PDB file of C-alpha atoms and ligand atoms in Angstrom:
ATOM      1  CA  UNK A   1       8.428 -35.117  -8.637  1.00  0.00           C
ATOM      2  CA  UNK A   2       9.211 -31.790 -10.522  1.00  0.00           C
ATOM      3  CA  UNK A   3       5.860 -30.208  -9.766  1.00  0.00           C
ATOM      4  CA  UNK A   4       7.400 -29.725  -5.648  1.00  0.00           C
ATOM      5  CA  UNK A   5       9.573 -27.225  -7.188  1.00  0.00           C
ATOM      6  CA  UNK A   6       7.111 -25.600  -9.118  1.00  0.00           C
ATOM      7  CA  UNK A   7       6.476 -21.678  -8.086  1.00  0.00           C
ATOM      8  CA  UNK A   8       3.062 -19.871  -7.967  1.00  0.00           C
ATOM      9  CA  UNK A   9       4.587 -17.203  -9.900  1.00  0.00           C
ATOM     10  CA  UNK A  10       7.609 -15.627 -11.581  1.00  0.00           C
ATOM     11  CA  UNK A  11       8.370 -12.319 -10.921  1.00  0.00           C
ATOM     12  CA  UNK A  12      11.251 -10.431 -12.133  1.00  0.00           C
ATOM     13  CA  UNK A  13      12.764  -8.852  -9.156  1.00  0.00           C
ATOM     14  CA  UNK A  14      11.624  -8.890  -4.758  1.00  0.00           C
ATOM     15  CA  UNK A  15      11.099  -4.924  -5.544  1.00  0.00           C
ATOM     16  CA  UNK A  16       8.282  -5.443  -8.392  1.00  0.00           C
ATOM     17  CA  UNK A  17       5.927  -6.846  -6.345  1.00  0.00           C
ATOM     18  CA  UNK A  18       3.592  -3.673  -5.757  1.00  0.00           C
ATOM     19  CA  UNK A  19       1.279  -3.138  -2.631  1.00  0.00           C
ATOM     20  CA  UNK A  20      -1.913  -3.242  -5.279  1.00  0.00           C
ATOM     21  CA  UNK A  21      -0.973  -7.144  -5.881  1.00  0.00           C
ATOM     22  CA  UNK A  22      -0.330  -7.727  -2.728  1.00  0.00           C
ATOM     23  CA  UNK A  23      -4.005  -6.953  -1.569  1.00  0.00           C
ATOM     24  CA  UNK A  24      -4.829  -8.214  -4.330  1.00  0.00           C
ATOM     25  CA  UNK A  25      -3.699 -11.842  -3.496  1.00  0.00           C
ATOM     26  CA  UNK A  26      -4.577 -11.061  -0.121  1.00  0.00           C
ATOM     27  CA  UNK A  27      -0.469 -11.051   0.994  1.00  0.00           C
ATOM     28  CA  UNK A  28      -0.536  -9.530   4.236  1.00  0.00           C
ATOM     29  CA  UNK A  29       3.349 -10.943   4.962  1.00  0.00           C
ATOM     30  CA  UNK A  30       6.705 -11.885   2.573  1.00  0.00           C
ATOM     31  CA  UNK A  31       9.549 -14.230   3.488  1.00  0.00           C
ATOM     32  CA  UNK A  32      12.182 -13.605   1.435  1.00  0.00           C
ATOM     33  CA  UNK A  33      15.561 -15.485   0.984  1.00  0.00           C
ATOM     34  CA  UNK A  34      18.557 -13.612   1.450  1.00  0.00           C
ATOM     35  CA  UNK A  35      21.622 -13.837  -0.958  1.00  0.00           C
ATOM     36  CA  UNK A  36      20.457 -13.179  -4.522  1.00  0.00           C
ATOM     37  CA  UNK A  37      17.312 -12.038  -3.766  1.00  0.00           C
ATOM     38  CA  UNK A  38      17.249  -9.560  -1.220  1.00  0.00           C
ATOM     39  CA  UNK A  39      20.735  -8.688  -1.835  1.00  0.00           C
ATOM     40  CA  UNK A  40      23.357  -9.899  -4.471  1.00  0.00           C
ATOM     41  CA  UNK A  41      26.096 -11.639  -2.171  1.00  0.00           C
ATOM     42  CA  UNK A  42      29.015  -9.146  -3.616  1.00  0.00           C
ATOM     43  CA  UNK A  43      26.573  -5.915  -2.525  1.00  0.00           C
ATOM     44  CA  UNK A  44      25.432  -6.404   0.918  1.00  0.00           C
ATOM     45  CA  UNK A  45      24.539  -3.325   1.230  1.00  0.00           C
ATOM     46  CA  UNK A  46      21.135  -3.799  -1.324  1.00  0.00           C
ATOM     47  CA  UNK A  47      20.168  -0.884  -3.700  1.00  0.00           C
ATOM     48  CA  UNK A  48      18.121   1.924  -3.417  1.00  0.00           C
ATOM     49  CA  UNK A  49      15.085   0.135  -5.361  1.00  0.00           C
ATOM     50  CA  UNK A  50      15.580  -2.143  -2.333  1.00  0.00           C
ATOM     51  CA  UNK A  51      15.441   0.371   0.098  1.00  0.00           C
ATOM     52  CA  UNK A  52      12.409   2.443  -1.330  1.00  0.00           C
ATOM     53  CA  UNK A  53      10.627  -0.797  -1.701  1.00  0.00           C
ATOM     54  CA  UNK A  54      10.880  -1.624   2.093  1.00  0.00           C
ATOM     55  CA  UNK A  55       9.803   1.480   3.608  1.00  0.00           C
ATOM     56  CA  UNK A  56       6.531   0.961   1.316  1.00  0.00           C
ATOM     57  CA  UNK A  57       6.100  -2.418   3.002  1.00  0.00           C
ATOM     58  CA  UNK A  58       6.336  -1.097   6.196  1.00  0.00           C
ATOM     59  CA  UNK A  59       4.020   1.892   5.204  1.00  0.00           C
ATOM     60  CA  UNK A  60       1.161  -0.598   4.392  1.00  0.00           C
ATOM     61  CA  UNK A  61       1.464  -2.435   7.388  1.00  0.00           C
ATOM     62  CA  UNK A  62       3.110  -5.775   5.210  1.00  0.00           C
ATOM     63  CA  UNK A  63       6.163  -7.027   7.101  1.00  0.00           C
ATOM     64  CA  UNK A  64       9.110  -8.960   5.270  1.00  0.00           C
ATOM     65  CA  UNK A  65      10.653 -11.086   7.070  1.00  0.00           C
ATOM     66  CA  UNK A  66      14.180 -12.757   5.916  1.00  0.00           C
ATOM     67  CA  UNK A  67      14.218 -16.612   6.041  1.00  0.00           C
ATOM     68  CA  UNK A  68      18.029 -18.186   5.292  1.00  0.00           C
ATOM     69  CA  UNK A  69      19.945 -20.651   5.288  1.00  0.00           C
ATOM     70  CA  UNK A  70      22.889 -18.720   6.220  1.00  0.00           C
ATOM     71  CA  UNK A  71      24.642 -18.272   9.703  1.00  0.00           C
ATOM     72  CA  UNK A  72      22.885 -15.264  12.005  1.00  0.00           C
ATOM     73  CA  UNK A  73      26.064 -13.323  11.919  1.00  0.00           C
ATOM     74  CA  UNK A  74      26.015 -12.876   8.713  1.00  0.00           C
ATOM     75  CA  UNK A  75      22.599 -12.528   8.135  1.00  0.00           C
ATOM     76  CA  UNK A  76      22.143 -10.044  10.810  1.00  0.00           C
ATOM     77  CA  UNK A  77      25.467  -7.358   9.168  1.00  0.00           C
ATOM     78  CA  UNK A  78      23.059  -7.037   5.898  1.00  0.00           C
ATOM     79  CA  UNK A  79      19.893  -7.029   7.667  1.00  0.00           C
ATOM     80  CA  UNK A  80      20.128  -4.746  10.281  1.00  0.00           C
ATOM     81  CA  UNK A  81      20.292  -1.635   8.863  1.00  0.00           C
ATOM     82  CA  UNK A  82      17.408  -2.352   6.113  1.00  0.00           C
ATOM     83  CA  UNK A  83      14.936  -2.513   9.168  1.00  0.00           C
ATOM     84  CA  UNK A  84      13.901  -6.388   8.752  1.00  0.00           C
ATOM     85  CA  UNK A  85      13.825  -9.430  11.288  1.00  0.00           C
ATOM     86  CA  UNK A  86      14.968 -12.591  10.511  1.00  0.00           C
ATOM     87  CA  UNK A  87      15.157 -16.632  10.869  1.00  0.00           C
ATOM     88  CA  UNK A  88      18.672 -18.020  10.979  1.00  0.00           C
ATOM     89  CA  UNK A  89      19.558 -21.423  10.016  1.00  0.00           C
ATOM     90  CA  UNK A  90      16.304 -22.409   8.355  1.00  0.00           C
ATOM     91  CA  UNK A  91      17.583 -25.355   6.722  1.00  0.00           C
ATOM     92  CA  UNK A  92      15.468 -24.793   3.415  1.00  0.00           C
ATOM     93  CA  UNK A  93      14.590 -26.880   1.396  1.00  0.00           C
ATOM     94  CA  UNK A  94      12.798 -28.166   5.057  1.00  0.00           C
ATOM     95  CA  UNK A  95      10.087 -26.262   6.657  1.00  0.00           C
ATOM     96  CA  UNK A  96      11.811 -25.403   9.742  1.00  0.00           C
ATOM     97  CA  UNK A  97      12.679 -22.042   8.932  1.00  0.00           C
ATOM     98  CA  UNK A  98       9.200 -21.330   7.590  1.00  0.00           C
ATOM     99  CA  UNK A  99       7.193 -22.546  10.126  1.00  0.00           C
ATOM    100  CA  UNK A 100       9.191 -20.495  12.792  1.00  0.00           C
ATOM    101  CA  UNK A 101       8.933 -17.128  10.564  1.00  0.00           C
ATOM    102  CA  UNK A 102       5.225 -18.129  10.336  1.00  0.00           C
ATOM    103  CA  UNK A 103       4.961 -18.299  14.523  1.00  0.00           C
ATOM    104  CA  UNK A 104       6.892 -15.458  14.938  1.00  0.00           C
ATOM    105  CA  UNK A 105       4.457 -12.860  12.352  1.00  0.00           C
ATOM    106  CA  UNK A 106       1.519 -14.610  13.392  1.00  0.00           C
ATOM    107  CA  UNK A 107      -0.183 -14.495   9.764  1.00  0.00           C
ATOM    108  CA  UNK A 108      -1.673 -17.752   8.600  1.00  0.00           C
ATOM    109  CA  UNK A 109      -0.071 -19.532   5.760  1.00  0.00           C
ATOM    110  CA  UNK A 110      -2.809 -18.304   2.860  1.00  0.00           C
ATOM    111  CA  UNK A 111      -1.501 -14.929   3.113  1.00  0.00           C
ATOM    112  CA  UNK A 112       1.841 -15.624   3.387  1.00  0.00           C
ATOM    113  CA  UNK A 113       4.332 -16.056   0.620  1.00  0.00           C
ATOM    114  CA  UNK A 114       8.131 -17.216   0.188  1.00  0.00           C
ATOM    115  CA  UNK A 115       9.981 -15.017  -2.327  1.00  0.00           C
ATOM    116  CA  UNK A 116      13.282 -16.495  -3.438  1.00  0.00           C
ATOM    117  CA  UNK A 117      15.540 -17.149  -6.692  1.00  0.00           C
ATOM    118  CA  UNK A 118      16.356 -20.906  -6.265  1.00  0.00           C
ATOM    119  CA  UNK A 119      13.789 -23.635  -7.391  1.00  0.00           C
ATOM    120  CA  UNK A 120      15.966 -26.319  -5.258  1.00  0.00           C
ATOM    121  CA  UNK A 121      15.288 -24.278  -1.606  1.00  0.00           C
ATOM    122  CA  UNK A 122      12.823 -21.332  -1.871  1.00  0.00           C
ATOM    123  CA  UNK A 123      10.593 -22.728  -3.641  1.00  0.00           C
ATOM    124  CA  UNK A 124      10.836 -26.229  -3.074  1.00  0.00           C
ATOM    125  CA  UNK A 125      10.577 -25.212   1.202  1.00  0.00           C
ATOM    126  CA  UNK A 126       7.447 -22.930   0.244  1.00  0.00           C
ATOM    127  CA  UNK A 127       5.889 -26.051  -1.630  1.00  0.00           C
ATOM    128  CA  UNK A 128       6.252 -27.978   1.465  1.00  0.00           C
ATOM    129  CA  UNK A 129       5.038 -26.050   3.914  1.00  0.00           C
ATOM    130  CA  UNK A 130       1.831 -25.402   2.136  1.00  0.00           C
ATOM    131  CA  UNK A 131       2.130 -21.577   1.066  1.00  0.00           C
ATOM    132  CA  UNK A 132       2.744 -19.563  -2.320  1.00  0.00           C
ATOM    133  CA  UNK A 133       5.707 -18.492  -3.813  1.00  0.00           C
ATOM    134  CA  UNK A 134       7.311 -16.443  -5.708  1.00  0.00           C
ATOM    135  CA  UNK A 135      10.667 -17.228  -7.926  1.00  0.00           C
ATOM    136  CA  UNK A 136      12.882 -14.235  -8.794  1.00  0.00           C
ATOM    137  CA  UNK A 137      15.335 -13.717 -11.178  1.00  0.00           C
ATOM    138  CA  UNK A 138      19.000 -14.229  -9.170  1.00  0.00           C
ATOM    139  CA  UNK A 139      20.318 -10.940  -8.861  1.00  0.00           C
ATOM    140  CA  UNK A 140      23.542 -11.401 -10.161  1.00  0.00           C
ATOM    141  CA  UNK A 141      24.568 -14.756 -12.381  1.00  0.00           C
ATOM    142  CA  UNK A 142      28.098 -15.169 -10.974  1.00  0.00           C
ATOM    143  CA  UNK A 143      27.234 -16.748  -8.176  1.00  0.00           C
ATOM    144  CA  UNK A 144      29.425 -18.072  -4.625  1.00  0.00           C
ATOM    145  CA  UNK A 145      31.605 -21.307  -4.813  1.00  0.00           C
ATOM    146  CA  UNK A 146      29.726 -23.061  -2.469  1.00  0.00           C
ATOM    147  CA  UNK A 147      26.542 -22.467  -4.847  1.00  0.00           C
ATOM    148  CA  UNK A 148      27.367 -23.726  -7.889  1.00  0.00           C
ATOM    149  CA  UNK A 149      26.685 -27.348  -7.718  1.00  0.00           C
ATOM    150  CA  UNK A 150      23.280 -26.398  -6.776  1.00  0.00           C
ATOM    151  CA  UNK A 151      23.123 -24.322  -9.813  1.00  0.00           C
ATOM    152  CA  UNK A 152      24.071 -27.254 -12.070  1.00  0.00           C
ATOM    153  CA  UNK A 153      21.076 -28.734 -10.242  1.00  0.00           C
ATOM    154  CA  UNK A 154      18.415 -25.852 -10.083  1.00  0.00           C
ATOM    155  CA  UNK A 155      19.176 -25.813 -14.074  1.00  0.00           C
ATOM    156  CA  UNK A 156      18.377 -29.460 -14.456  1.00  0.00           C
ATOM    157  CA  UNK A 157      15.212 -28.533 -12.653  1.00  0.00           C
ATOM    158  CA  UNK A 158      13.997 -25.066 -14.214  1.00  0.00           C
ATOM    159  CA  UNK A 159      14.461 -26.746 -17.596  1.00  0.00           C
ATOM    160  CA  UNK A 160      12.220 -29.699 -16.982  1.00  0.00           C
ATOM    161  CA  UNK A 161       9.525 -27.291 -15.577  1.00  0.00           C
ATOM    162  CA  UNK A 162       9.725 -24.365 -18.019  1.00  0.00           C
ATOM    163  CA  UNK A 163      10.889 -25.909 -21.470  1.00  0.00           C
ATOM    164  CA  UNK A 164      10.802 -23.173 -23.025  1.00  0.00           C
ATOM    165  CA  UNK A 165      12.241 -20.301 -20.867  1.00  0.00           C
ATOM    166  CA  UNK A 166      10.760 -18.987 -17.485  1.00  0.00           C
ATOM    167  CA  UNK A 167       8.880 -15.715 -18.607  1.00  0.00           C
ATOM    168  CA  UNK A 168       9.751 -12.751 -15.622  1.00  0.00           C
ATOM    169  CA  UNK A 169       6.806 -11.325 -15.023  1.00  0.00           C
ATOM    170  CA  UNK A 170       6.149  -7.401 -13.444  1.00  0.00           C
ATOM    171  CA  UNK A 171       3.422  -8.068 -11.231  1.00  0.00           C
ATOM    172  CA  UNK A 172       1.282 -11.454 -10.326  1.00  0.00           C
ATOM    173  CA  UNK A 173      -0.284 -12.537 -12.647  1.00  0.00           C
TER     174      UNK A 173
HETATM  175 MG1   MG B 201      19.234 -17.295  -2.771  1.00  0.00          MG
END
């Protein structure tokens, strides 16, 4: 039952994946989870990394598209100004939220992938729905109230599939 939560790769941070990669795995779209990924949920804002990152995306033609479980008003305050659509709502670890990101880009799902930092939703959603994924390293390790029993969870979870430690990679490997 473990191996639905198990990622195609580990990648230390949403801005390390490089365009070169990308082609590479033939990528030609991200979904990406929102709090602790994109952004840390105490800096909405995101960092400049972030930022630079983004505007190479959109230079080569690769959109990212931001697929959460959180409320559209929220969602939409971080999001706006960084450029990037979103799906609302998605109600990972389902497929709903996938599947409608998928419609709306219009890539198919082998060159798609689902970046996110939790095992329990990102992942386990991406698993589901038949595309690859990428686990990141959760921005920041203090995490919101409303998280933490999912932590206690996710931890149950990453040690059964990585015994020995999850190595963060810089690029796909
Ligand atoms: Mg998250």
């Amino acid at each position: 039952m473990f191996q639905s939560f198990r990622p195609t790769w580990t990648v230390e941070a949403l801005y390390a994946l490089d365009i070169k990669d990308l082609h590479q795995q033939n990528i030609q779209g991200i979904l990406v989870d929102l709090d602790n990924t994109l952004v840390a949920w105490n800096n909405p804002d995101g960092t400049p990394e972030l930022r630079k990152w983004i505007k190479e995306m959109r230079a080569f033609d690769i959109p990212v598209m931001v697929v959460s479980n959180n409320k559209a008003s929220r969602i939409d305050r971080v999001v706006t100004h960084l450029g990037l659509s979103y799906v609302a709502r998605a109600l990972k670890p389902f497929t709903r939220g996938l599947h409608e990101a998928q419609k709306k880009l219009g890539i198919p799902k082998e060159n798609l992938v689902m970046v996110g930092d939790q095992l329990m939703t990102d992942i386990k959603a991406a698993n589901s729905f038949g595309i690859r994924s990428i686990l990141v390293r959760p921005l920041v390790t203090s995490d919101a109230w409303n998280t933490k029993f999912n932590r206690a969870m996710e931890k149950v979870v990453k040690n059964k599939l990585f015994p020995t430690g999850i190595r963060w990679e810089r690029k796909l490997t």
